[in-house]
mmCIF file of C-alpha atoms in Angstrom:
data_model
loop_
_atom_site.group_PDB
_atom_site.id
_atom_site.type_symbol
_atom_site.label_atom_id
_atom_site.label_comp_id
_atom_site.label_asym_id
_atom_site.label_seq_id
_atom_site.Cartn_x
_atom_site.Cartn_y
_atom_site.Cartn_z
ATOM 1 C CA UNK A 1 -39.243 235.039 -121.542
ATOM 2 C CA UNK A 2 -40.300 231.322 -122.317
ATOM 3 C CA UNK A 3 -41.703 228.657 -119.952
ATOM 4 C CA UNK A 4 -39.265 225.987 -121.208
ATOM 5 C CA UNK A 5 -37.802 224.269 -118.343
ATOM 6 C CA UNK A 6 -34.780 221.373 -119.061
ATOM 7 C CA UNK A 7 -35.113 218.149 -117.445
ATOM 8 C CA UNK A 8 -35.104 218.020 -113.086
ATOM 9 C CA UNK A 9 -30.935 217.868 -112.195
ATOM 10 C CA UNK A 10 -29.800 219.715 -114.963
ATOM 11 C CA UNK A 11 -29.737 223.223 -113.724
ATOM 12 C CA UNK A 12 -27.900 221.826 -110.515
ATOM 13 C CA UNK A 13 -24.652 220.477 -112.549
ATOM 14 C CA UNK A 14 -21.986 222.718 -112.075
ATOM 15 C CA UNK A 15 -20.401 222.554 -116.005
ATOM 16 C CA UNK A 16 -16.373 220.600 -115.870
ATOM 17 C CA UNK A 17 -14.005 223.491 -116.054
ATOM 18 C CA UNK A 18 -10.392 222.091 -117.555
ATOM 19 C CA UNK A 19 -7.168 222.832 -116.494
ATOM 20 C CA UNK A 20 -5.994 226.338 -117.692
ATOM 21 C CA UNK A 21 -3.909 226.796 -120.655
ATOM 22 C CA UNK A 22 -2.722 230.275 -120.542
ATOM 23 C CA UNK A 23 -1.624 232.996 -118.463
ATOM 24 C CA UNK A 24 -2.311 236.809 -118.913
ATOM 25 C CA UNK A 25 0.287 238.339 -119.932
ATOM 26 C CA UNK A 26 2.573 235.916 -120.416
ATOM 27 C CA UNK A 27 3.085 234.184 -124.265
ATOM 28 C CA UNK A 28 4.601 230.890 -123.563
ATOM 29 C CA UNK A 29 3.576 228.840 -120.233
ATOM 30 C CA UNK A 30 4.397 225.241 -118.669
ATOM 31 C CA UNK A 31 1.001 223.759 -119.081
ATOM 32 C CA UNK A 32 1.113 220.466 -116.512
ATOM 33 C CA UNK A 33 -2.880 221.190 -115.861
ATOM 34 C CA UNK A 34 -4.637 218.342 -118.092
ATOM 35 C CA UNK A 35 -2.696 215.114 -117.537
ATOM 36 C CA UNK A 36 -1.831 215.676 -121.473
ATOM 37 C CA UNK A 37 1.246 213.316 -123.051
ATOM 38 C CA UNK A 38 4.956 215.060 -122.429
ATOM 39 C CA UNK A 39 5.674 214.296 -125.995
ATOM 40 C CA UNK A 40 2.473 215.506 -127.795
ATOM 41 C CA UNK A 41 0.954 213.483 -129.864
ATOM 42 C CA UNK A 42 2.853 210.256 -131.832
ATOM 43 C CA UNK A 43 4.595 211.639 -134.957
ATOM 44 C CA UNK A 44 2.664 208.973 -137.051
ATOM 45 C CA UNK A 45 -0.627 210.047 -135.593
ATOM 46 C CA UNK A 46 -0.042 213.651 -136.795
ATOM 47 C CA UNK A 47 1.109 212.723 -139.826
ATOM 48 C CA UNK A 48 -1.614 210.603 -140.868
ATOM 49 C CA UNK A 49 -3.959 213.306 -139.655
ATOM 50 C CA UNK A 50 -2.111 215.683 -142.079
ATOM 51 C CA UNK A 51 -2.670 212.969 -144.629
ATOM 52 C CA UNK A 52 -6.313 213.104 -144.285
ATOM 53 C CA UNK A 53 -7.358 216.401 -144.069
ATOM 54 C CA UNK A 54 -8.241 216.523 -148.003
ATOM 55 C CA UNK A 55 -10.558 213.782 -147.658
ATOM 56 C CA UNK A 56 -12.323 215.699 -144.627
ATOM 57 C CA UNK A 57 -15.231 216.165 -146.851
ATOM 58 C CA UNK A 58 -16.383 212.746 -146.611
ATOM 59 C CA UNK A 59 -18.416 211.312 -143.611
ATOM 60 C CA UNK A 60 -16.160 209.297 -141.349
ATOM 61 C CA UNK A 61 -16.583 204.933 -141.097
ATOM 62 C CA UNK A 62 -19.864 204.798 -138.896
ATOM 63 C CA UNK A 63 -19.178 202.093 -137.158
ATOM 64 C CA UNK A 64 -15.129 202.627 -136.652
ATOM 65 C CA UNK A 65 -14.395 199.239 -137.880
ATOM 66 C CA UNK A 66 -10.872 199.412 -139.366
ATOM 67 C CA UNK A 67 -9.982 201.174 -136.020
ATOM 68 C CA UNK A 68 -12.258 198.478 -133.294
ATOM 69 C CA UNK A 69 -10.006 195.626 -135.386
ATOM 70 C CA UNK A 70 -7.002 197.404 -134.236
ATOM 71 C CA UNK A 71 -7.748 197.944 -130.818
ATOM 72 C CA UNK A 72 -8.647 194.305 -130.948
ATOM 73 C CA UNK A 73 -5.843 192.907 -132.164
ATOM 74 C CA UNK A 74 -3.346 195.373 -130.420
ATOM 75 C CA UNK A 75 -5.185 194.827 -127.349
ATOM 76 C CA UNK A 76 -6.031 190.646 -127.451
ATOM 77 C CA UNK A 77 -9.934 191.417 -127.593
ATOM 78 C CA UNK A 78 -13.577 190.822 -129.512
ATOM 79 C CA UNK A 79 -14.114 193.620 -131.799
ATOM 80 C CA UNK A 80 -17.644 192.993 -131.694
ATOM 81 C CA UNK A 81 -17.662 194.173 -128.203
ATOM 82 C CA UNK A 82 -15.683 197.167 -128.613
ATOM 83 C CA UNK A 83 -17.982 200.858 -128.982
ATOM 84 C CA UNK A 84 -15.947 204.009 -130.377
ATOM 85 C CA UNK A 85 -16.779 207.291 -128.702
ATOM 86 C CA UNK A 86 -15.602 210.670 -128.741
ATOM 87 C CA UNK A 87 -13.165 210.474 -126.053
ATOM 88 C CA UNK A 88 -13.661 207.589 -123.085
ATOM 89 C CA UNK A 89 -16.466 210.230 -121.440
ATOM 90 C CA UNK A 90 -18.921 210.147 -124.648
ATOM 91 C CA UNK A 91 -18.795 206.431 -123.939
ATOM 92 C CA UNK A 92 -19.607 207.496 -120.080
ATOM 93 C CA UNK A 93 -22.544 209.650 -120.808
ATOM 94 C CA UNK A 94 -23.962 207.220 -123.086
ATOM 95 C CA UNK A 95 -24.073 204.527 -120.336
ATOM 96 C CA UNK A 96 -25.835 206.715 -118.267
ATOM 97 C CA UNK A 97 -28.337 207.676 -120.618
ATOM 98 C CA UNK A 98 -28.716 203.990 -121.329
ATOM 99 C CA UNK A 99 -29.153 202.711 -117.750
ATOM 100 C CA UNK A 100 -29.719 205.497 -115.308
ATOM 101 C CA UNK A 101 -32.821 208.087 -115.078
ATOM 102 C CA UNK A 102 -34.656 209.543 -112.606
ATOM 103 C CA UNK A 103 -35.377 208.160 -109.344
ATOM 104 C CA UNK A 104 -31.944 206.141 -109.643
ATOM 105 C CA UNK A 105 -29.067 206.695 -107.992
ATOM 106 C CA UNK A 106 -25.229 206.506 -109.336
ATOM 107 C CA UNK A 107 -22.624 205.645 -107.241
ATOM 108 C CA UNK A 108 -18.762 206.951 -107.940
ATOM 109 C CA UNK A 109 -16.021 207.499 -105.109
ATOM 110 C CA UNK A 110 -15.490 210.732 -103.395
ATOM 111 C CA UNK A 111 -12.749 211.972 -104.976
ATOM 112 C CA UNK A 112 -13.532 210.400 -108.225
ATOM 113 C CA UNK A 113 -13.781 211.652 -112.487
ATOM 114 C CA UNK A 114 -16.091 215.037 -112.120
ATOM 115 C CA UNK A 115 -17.660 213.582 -115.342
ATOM 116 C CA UNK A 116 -19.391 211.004 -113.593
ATOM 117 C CA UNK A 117 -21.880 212.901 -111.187
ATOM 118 C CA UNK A 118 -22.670 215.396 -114.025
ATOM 119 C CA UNK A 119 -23.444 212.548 -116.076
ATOM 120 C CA UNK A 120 -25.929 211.745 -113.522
ATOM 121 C CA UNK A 121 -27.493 214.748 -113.299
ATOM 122 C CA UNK A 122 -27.754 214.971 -117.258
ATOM 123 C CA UNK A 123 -30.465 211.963 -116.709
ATOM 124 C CA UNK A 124 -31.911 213.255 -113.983
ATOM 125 C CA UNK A 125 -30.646 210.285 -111.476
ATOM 126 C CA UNK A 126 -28.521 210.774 -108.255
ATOM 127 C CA UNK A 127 -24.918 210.940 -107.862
ATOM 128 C CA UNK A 128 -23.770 209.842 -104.470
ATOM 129 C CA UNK A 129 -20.260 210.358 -103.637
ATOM 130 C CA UNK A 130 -19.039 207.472 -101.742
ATOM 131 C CA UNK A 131 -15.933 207.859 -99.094
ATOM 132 C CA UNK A 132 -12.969 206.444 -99.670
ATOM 133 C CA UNK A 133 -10.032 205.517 -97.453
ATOM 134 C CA UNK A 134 -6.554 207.340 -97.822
ATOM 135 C CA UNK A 135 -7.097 208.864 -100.886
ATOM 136 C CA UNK A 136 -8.103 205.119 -102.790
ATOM 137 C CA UNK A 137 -11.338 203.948 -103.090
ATOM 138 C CA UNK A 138 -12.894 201.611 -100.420
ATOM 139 C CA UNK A 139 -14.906 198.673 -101.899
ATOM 140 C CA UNK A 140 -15.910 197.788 -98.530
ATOM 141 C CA UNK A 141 -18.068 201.837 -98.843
ATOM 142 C CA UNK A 142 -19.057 200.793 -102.305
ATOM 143 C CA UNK A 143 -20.820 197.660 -101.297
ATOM 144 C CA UNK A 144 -22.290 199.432 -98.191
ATOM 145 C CA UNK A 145 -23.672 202.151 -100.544
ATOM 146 C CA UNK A 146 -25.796 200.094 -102.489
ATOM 147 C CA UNK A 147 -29.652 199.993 -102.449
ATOM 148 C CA UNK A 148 -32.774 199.038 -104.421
ATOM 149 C CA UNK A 149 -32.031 202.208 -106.390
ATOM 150 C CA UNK A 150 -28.705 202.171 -107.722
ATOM 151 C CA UNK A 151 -28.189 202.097 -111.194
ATOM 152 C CA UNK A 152 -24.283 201.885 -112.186
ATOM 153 C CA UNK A 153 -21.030 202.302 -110.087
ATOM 154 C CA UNK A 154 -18.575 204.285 -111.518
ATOM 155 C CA UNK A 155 -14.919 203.906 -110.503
ATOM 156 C CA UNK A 156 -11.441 205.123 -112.087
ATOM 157 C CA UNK A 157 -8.431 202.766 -111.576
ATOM 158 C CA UNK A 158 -6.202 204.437 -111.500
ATOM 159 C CA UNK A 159 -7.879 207.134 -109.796
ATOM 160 C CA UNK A 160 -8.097 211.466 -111.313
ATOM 161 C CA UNK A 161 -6.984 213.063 -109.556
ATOM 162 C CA UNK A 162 -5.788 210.796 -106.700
ATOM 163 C CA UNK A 163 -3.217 208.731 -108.609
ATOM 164 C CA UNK A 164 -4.353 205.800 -106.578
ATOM 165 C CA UNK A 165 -5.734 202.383 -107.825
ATOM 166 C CA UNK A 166 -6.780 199.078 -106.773
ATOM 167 C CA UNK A 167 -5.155 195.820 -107.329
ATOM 168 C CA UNK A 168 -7.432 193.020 -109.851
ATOM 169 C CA UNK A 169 -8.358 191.131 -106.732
ATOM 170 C CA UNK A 170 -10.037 194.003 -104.958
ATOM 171 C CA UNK A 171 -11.741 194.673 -108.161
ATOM 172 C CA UNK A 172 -12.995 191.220 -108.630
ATOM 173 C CA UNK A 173 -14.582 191.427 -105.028
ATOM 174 C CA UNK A 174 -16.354 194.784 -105.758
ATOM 175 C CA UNK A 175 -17.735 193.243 -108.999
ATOM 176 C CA UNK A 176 -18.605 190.124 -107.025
ATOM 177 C CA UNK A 177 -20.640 192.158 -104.288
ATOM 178 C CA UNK A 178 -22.687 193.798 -107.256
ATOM 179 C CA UNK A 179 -26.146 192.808 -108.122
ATOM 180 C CA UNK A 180 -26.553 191.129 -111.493
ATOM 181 C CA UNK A 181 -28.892 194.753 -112.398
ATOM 182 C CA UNK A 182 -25.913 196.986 -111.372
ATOM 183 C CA UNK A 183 -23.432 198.434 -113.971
ATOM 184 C CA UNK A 184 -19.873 198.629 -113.097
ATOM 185 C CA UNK A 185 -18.370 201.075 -115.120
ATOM 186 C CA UNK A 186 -14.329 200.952 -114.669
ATOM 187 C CA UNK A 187 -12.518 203.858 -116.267
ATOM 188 C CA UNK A 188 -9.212 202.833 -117.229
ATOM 189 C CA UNK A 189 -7.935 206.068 -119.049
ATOM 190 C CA UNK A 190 -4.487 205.799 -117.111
ATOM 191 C CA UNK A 191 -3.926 202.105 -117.762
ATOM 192 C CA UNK A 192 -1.110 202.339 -119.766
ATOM 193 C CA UNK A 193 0.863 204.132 -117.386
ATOM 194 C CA UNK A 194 0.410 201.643 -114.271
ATOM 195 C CA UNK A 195 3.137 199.348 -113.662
ATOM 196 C CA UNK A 196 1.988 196.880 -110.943
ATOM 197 C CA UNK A 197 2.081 193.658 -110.868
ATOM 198 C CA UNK A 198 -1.506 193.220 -109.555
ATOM 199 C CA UNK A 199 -2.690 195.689 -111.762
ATOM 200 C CA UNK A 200 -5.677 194.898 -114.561
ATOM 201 C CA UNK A 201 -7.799 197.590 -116.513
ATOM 202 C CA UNK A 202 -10.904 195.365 -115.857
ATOM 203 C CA UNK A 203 -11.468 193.378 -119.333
ATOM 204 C CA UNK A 204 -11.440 190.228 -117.035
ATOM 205 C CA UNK A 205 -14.577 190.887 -115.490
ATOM 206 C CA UNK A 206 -16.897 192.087 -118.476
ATOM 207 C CA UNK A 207 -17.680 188.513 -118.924
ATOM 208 C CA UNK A 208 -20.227 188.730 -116.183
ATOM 209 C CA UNK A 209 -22.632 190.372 -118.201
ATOM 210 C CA UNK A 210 -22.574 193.807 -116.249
ATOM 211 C CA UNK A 211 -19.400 195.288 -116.402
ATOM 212 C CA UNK A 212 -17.722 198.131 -118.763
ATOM 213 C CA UNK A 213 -14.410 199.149 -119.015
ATOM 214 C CA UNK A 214 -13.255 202.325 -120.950
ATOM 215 C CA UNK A 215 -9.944 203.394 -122.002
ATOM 216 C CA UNK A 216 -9.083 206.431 -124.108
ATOM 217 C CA UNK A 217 -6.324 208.091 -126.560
ATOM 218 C CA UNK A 218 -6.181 211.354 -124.623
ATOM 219 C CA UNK A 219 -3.513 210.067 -122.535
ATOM 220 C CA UNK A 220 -0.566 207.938 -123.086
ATOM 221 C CA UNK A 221 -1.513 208.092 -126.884
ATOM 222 C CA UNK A 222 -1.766 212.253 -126.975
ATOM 223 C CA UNK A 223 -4.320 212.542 -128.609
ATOM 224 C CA UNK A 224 -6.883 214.495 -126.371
ATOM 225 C CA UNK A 225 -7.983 217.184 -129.001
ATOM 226 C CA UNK A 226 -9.099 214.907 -131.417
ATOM 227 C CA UNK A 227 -11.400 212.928 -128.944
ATOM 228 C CA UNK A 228 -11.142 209.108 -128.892
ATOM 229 C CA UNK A 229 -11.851 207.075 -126.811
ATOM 230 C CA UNK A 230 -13.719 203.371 -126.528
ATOM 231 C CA UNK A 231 -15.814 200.812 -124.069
ATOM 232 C CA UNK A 232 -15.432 197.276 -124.090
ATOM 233 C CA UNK A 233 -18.698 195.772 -123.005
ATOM 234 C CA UNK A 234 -20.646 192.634 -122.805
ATOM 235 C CA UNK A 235 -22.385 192.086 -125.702
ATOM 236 C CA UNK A 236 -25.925 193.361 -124.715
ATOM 237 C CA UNK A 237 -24.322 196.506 -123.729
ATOM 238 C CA UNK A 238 -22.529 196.711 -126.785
ATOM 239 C CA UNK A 239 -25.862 196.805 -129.075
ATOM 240 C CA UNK A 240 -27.177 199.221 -126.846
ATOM 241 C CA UNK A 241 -24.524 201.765 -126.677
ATOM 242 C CA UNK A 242 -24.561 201.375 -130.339
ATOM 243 C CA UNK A 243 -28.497 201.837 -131.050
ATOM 244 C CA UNK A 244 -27.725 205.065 -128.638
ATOM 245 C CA UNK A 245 -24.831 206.703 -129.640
ATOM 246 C CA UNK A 246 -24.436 208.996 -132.869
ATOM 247 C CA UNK A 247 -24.503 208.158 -136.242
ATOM 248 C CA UNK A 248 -21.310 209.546 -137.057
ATOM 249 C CA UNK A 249 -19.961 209.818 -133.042
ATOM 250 C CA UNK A 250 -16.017 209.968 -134.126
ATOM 251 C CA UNK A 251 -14.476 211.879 -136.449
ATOM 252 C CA UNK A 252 -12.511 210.457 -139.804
ATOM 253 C CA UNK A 253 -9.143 212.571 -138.220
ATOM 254 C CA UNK A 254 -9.590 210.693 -135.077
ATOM 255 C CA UNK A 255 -10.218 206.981 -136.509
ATOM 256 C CA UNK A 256 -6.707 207.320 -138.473
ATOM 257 C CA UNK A 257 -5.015 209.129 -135.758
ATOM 258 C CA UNK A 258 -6.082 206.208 -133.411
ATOM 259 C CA UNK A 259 -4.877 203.971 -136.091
ATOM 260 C CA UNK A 260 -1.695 204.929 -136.132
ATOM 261 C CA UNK A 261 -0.702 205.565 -133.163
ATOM 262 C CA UNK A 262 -1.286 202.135 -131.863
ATOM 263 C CA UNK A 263 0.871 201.357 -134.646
ATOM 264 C CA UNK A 264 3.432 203.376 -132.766
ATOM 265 C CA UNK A 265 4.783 201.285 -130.309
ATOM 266 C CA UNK A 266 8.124 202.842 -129.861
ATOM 267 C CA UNK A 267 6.231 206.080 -128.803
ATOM 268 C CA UNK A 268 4.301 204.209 -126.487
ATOM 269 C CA UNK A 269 6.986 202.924 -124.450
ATOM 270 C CA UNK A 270 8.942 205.813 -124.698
ATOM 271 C CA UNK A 271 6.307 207.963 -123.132
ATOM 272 C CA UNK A 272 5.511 205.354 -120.233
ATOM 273 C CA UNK A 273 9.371 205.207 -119.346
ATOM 274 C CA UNK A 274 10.007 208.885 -119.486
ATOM 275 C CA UNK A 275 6.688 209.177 -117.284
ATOM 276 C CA UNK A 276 8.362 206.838 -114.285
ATOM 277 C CA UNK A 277 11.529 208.263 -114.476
ATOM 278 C CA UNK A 278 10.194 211.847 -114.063
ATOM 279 C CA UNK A 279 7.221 210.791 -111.795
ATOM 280 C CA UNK A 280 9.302 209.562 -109.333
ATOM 281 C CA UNK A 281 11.826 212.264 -109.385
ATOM 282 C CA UNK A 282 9.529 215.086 -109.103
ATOM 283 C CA UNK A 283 8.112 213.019 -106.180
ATOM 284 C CA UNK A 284 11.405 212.305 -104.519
ATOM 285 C CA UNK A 285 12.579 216.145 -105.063
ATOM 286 C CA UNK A 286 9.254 217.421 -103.665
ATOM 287 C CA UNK A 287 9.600 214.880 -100.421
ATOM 288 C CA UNK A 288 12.648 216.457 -99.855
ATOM 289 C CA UNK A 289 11.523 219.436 -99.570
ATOM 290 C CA UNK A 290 8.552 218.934 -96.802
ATOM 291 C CA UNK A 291 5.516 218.700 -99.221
ATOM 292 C CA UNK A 292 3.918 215.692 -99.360
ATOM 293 C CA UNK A 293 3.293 213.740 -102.485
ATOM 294 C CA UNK A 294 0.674 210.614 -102.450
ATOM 295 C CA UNK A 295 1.814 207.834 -104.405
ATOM 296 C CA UNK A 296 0.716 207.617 -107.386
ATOM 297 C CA UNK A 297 0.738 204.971 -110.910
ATOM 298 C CA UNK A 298 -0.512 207.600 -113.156
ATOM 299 C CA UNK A 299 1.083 210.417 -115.227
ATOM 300 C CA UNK A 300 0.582 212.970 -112.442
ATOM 301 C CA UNK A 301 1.736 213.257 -109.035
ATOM 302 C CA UNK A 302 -1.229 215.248 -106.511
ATOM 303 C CA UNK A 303 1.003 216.969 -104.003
ATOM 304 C CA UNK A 304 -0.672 218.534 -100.726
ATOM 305 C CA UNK A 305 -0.140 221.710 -98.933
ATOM 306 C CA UNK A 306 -0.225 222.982 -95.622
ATOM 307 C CA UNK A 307 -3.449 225.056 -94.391
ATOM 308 C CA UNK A 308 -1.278 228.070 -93.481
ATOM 309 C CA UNK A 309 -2.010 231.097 -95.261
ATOM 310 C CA UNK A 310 0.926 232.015 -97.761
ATOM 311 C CA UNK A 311 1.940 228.815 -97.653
ATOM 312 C CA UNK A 312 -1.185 226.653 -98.971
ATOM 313 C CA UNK A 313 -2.113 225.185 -102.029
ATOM 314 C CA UNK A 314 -3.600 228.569 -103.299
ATOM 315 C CA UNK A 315 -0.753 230.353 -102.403
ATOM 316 C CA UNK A 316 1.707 227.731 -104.191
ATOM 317 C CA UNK A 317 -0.553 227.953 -107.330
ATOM 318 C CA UNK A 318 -0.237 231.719 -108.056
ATOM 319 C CA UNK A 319 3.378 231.239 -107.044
ATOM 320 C CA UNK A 320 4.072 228.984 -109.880
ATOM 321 C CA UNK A 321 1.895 230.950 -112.513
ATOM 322 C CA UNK A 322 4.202 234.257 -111.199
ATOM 323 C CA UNK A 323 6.870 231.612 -112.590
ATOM 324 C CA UNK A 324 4.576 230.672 -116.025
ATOM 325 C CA UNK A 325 3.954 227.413 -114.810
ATOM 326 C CA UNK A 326 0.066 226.028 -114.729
ATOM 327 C CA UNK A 327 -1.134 222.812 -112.286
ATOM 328 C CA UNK A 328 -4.496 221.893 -111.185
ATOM 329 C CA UNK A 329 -6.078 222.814 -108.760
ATOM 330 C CA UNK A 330 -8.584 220.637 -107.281
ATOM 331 C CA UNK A 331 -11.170 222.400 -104.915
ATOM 332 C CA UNK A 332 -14.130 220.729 -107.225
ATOM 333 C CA UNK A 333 -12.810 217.244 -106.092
ATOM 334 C CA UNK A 334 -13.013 217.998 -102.522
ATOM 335 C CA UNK A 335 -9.222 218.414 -101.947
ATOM 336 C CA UNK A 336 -8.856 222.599 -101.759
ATOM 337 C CA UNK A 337 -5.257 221.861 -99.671
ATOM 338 C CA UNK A 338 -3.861 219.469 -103.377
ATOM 339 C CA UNK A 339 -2.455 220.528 -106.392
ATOM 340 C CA UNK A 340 -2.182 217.853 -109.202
ATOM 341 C CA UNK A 341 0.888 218.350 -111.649
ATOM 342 C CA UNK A 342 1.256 216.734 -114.804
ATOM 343 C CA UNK A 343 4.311 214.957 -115.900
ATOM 344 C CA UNK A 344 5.997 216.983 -118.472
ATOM 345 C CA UNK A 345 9.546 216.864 -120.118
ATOM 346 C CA UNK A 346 12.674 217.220 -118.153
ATOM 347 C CA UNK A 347 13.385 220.990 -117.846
ATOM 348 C CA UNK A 348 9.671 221.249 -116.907
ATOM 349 C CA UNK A 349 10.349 219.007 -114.018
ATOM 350 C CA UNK A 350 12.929 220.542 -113.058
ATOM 351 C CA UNK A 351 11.342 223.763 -113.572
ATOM 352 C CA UNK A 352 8.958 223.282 -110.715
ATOM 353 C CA UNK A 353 10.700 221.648 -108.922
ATOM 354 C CA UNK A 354 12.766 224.637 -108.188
ATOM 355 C CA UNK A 355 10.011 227.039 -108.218
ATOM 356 C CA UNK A 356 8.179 225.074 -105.419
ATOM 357 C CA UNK A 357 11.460 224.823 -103.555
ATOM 358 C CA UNK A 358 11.702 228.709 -103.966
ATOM 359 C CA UNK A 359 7.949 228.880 -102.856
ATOM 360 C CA UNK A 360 8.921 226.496 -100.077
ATOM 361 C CA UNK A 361 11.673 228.163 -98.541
ATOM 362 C CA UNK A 362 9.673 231.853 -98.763
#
């Protein structure tokens, strides 16, 4: 026995379970549960990995500096103002840390990144959910949520598991409606894969002196088990993150995997014009069928169920695993009639396609 007790919140955060990866009894599975890259990872990312691994005995680049000039050039931006993190939700967890605690409150939307409230918790502050309308968050909600204790607004554009976003100007008049002592924290993991016109990741508004935006590798780049991600920030924020992070916070493997694949251009687009194709088929086919399928600008498509026993989203789960085919369930982010399903390669498209059209005509 011990009278150790962690820090108030902590024993109330209900740990992030990922999407599955296996089935009993079965040896090889469609795994469309993680929002992972069709293609794997770039062939020059895994190659420079293999490259590496004999100099894995030697601490990694601190400071990621050969990799922040790359993002910066690849991506038009200040280097200086660029932190490196292991995956976009180290950068997350350090913002917290760095401006929440407890008494504060953290605002995120309602069916928003799971990461976010735990990350709350974690410091001991208060996540508040905030509602959204139709599935996309409501900056109207967001502004009306706001009090003398909030700390930092968290909000993904596009939107896990929702596949929703908001245009720049909506985005501007959320940042607008924010106090000057009120992060905004803009998760753009799924950036890449938008193709609107009135689309921005959120770099615009960083200027102001209190907004973040974080992308990541995990997605378009497919590079999710090596953990990279990074946070462009205003400057201030940018010497804090870095006085608070780890010494060593991302691996060597992952600096010259991140290298090269934004090197990889070809890859790039290939993987964002396979996703439309297939993300608009498998929402077409599914239509067609009587589900319905919100829109979505991401690489997944979150498809709802009727309520009728046998024929609900639980149902339509185990139907699919009977047919070695993992999605996501979403209970956790308040939407128990949803599945979310990845975009995969072809023949898994069509693969569930027909197995939810079986499942469908039961």
């Amino acid at each position: 026995m011990t009278d150790l007790s962690p820090r108030p919140g902590i024993l109330g955060i209900r740990p992030y379970v990922g999407g599955e990866s296996s089935i009993p009894g079965r040896e090889r599975v469609i795994k469309l549960a993680s929002n992972e890259n069709a293609f794997g990872p770039s062939p020059r990312a895994a190659e420079a990995i293999q490259a590496s691994l004999p100099k894995v005995h030697r601490y990694p680049d601190g400071n990621c500096l050969t990799l922040r000039l790359a993002i910066a050039d690849y991506e038009r931006l200040d280097a200086e103002r660029i932190v490196c993190g292991g995956g976009s939700d180290d950068i997350i967890t350090l913002l917290t840390r760095a401006f929440a605690g407890p008494g504060d409150t953290v605002l995120y939307t309602q069916h928003g990144f799971l990461i976010y409230p735990i990350s709350a918790q974690s410091v001991g502050a208060q996540p508040i959910a905030v509602p959204e309308t139709n599935l996309t968050a409501d900056v109207d909600a967001l502004l009306a949520a706001l009090d003398e204790r909030t700390r930092i607004v968290f909000i993904a554009n596009p939107n896990n598991p929702t596949g929703s976003y908001l245009p720049a100007s909506e985005m501007a008049r959320l940042a607008d409606g924010l106090p000057a002592d009120v992060l905004l924290v803009v998760d753009a993991a799924y950036a890449e894969y938008v193709g609107r016109s009135d689309y921005a990741d959120g770099r615009e508004l960083v200027d102001r002196g209190n907004v973040v935006v974080t992308r990541t590798f995990s997605k378009i780049y497919g590079l999710g088990g090596v953990r990279l991600g990074w946070g462009y920030c205003p400057p201030a924020i940018a010497d804090v993150l870095n006085r608070l992070r780890n010494p060593f916070n991302v691996s060597s493997l992952a600096q010259v995997a991140g290298l090269a694949a934004l090197s990889d251009r070809a890859f790039v687009e290939r993987s964002r014009s396979h996703n439309t194709q297939w993300r608009d088929w498998l929402s077409d086919e599914l239509r067609t069928i009587g589900l319905q399928v919100l829109p979505s600008v991401a690489n997944f498509i979150l498809v709802r169920f009727p309520t009728e026993a046998g024929k609900d989203a639980a149902a339509a789960d185990a139907f699919l695993k009977q047919h070695g085919i993992i999605v996501r369930r979403v209970v956790a982010y308040g939407l128990p009639d949803c599945l979310r399903i990845t975009i995969g390669l072809a023949e898994e498209m069509h693969a569930v396609a027909t197995t939810l059209r079986a499942f469908v005509g039961n």
